C-alpha positions in Angstrom: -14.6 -112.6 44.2 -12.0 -110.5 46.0 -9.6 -110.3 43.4 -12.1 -108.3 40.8 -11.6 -104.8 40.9 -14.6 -102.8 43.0 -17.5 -101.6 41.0 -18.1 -98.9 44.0 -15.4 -96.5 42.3 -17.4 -96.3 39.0 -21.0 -95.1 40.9 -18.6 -92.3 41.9 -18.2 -90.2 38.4 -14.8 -92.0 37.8 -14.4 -89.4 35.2 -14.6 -86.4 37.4 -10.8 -84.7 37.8 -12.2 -81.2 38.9 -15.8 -80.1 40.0 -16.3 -77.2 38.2 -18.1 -74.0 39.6 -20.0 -73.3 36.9 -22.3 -74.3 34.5 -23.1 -74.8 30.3 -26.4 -73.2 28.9 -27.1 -76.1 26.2 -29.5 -74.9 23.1 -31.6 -78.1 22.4 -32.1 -78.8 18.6 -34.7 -81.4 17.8 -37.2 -81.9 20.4 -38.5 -85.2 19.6 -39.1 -88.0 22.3 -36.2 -88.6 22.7 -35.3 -84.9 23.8 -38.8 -84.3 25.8 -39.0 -87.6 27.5 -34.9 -88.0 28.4 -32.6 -85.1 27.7 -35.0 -82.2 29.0 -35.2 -84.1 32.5 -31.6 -84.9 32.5 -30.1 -81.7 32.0 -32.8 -80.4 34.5 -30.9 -82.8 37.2 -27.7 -82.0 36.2 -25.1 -80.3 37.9 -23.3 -78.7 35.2 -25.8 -77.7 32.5 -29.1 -75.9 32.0 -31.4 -75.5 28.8 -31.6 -72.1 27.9 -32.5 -72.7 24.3 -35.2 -74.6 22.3 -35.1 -75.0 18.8 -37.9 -76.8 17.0 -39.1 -77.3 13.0 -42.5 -76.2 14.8 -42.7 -72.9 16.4 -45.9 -73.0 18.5 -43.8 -76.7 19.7 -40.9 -74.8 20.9 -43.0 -72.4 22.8 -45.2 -74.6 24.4 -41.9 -76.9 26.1 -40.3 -73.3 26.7 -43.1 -72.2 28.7 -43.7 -75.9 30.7 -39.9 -76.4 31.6 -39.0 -72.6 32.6 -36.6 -72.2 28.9 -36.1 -68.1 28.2 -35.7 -68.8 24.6 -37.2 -71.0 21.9 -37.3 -70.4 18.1 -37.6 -72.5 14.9 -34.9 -74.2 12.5 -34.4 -71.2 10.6 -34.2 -69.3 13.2 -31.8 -70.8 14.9 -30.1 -70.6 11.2 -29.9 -66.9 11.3 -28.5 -66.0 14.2 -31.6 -65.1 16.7 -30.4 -67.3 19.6 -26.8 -67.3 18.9 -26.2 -65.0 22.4 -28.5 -67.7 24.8 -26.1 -70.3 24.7 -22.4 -72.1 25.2 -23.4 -75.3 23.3 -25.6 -77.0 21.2 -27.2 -80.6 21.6 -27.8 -81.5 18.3 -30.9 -84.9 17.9 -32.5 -83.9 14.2 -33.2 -86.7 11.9 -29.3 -88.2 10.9 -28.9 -86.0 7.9 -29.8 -82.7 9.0 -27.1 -82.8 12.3 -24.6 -81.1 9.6 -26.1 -77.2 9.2 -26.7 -77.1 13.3 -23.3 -77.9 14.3 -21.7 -75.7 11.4 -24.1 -73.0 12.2 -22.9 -73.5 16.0 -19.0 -74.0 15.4 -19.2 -70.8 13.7 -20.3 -69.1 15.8 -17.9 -70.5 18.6 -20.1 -73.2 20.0 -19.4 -76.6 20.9 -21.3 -79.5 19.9 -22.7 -82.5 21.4 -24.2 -84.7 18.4 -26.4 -87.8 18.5 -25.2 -90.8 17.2 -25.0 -91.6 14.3 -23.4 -88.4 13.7 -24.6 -88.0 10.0 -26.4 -89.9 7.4 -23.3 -90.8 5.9 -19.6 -90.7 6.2 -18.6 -87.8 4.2 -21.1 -85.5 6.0 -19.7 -86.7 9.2 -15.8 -86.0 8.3 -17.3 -82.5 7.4 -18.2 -81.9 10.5 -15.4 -83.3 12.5 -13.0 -80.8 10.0 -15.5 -78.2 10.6 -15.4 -77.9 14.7 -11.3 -78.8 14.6 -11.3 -75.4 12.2 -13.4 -73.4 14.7 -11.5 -74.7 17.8 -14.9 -75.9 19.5 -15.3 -79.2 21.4 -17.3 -81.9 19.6 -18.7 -85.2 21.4 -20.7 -87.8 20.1 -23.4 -88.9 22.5 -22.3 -92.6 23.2 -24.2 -92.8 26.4 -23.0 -96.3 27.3 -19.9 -94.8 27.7 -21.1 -93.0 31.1 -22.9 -96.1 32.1 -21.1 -97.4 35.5 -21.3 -100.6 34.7 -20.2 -100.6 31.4 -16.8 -98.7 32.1 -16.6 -101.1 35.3 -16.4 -104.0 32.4 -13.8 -101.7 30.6 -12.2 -101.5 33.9 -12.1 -105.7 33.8 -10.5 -105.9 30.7 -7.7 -103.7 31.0 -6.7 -105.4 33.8 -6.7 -108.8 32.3 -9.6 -110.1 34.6 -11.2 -112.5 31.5 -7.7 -112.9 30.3 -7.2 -112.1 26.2 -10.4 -110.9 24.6 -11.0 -113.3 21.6 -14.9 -112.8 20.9 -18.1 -110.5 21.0 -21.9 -111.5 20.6 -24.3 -108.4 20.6 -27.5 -107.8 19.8 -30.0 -104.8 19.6 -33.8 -105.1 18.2 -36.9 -103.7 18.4 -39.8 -102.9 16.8 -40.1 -99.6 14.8 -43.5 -99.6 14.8 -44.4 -100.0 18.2 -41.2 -98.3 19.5 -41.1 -95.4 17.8 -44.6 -94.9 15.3 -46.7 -97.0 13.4 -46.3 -94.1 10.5 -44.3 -96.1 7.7 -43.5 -92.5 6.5 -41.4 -91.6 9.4 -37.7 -90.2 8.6 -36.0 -93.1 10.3 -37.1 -95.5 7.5 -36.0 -92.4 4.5 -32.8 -93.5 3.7 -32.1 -90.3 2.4 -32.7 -88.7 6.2 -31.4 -91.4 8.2 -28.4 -93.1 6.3 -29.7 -96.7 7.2 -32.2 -98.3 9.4 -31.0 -101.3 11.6 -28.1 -100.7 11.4 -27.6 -97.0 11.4 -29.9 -96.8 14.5 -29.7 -100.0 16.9 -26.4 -102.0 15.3 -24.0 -99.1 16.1 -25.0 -99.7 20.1 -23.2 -103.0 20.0 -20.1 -102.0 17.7 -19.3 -98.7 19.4 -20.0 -100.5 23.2 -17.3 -103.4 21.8 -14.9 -100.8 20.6 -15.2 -98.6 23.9 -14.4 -101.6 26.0 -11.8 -103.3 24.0 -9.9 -100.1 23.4 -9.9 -101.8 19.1 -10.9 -100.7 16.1 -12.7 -102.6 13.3 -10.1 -104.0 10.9 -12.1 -106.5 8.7 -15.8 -106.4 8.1 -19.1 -108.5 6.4 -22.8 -108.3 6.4 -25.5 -109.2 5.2 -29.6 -107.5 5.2 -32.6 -109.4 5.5 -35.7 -107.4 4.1 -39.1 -108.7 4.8 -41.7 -105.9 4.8 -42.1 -103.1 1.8 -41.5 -99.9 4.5 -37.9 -100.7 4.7 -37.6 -100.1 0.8 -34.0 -98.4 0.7 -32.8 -99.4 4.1 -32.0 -102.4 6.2 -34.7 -103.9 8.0 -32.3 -106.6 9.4 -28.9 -106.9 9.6 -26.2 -109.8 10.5 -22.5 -108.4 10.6 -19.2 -109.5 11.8 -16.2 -107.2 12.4 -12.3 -108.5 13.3 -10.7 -105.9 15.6 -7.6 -104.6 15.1 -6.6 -106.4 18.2 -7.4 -109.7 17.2 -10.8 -110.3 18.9 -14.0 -111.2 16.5 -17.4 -110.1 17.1 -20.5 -110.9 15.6 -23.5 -108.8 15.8 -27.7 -109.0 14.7 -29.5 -105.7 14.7 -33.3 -105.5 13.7 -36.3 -102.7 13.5 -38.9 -105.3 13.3 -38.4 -108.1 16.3 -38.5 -108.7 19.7 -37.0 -106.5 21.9 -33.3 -108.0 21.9 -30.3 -106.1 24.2 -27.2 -107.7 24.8 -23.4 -107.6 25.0 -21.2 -110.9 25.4 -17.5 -110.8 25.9 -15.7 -114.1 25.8 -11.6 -114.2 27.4 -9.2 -117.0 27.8 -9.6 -116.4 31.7 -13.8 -115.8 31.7 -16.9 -114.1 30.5 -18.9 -111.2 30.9 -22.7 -110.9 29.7 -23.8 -107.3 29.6 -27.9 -107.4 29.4 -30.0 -105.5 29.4 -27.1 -103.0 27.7 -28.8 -100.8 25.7 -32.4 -99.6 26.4 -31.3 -97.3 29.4 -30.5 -99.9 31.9 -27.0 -102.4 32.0 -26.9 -105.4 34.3 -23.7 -107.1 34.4 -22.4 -111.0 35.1 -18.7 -111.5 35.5 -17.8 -115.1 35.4 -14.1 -116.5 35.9 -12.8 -119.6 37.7 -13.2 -117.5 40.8 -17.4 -117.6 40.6 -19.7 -115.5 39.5 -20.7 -111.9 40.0 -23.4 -109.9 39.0 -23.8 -105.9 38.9 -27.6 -104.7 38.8 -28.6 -101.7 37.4 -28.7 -98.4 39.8 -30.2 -95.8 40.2 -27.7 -93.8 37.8 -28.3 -92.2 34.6 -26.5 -91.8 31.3 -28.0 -89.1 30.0 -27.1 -87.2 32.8 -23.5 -88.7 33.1 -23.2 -87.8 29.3 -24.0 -84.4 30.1 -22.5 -83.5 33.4 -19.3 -84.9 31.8 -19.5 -82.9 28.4 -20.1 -79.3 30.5 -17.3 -80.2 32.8 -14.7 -81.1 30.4 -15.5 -77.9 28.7 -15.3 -75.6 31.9 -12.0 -77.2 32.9 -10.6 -77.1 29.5 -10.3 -81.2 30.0 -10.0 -83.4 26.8 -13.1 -85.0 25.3 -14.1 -88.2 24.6 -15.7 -89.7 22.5 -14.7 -87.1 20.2 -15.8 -86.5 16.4 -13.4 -88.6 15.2 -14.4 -91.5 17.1 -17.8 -91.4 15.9 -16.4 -90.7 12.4 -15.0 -94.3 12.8 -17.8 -95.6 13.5 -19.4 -93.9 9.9 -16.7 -95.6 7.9 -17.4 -98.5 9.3 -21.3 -98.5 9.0 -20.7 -97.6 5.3 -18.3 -100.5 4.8 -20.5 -103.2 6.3 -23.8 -101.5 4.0 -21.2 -102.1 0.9 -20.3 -105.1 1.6 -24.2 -106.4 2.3 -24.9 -104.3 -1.2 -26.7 -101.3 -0.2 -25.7 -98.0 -1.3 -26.4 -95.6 1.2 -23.7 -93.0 0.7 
């Protein structure tokens, strides 16, 4: 297919104007799996960040990961609250249950520190314009950690539609689903499932993947929305335990979306053109494959050997030592929150 743009360029940090000659000393709040089995290893291969700060709601939790990954400093929540490790770091990755991300970043802003959240950026939409107002007032960088976003692959398919390659977008199937309870914990008590701590479950947590990956690559914002929850099981009392959801982009194109925390492992991203298709899957589980198919054949892009985390990261610190702008920035995930809490309104569920 010689008339496809080359996927090489994007295995080559597209996104990279100046290699910077220092690096960012990232305090990590949160350390759940998440953090332990991903972020700590990423920033430890990165090439513009180290972790010099562990913060933890457990103590003895903090000190333990200090000591095994070589971290000078770790201290609790309320610590970190007061000041004790404001000098033994530049930024702040912030991955606490949805509605405590608030405090940490003010706490950080304050105190002249950027902030790289975890989506979704708050528990609900209001918090999350707080905290976009908030950094903007301190003059600190904030980006939300859309990790497909640094994904090769997917900013090669971005790539394809700006240059027309599948002609005029005009619709988007996705799909993200797992099961909570063997993903994450059996524990029915666990904060994901609280609406008060999480702002939503399916969709709050796995649906966003598919809207914020169609936005990215269409360059559109939602316009119109529907939904509609399915509820099977007593745990998901409060919050969404499935979700179906359309959205109508500002530029015309549809998409229709399932998200679910009690399935089959589902991952996948399908854009439809008046000149061909692209199927992104597996999209959003770490790895992205990619089939292009026009008139011209049919291509396919396996995953390599990069990763986002450390894309996401490397990017973030660099942007910041080269005074670069930032994106996706806080009020690009604070779309995203308006648009989770239209969709929950619209499928009746009162999460705000």
């Amino acid at each position: 297919m010689e008339t496809v743009p080359s996927f090489d360029r994007f295995r080559h940090r597209d996104w990279l104007d100046t290699d910077p000659d220092d690096c960012i000393r990232f305090a990590l709040v949160g350390l759940g799996s998440f953090t332990r089995e991903w972020i700590i290893p990423a920033i430890e291969q990165s090439a513009y960040g180290e972790t010099t700060c562990l913060v933890s709601g457990d103590g003895s939790k903090a000190d333990r990961m200090a000591a095994e990954h070589g971290v000078d400093t770790a201290v609790t929540y309320d610590e970190f609250l007061d000041g004790v490790a404001d000098d033994s770091y530049d930024a702040v990755y912030i991955a606490t249950p949805n509605a405590l991300h608030l405090p940490y970043a003010e706490h950080a802003a304050a105190n002249g520190k950027h902030v790289l959240c975890e989506k979704p950026m708050e528990a609900t939409a209001g918090r999350a314009r707080e905290m976009v107002e908030t950094c903007e007032r301190a003059g600190v960088v904030l980006m939300v950690a859309y990790r497909l976003q640094f994904n090769p692959a997917v900013r090669w398919v971005r790539h394809l539609l700006r240059e027309g390659t599948l002609g005029t977008p005009v619709h988007v199937r996705g799909a993200m689903s797992q099961d909570i309870f063997e993903a994450i914990s059996p524990d029915p008590d666990q904060w994901r499932l609280d609406p008060d701590l999480s702002g939503g479950a399916a969709l709050a947590d796995l649906g966003l993947y598919p809207l914020n990956t169609t936005r990215f690559l269409l360059g559109a914002d939602p316009d119109e929305v529907s939904a509609q929850v399915s509820n099977r099981h007593e745990e998901f009392d409060g919050v969404d335990e499935s979700i179906a959801f359309t959205v109508t982009y500002d530029d015309g194109t549809v998409g229709a979306y399932t998200a679910s925390q009690r399935a089959s492992v589902t991952s996948h991203l399908h854009v439809t053109g008046t000149a061909g298709t692209v199927r992104l899957e597996p999209t959003f589980f770490g790895e992205v494959e990619a089939t292009l198919q026009t008139d011209a054949g049919t291509l396919t892009v396996e995953p390599g050997e990069e990763n986002e985390m450390i894309e996401e990261f490397d990017y973030f610190a660099s942007r910041i030592l080269t005074d670069g702008d930032v994106r996706p920035d806080g009020q690009h995930g604070l779309e995203d929150m308006e648009t989770i809490g239209r969709l929950y309104e619209d499928a009746g569920l009162d999460l705000d």
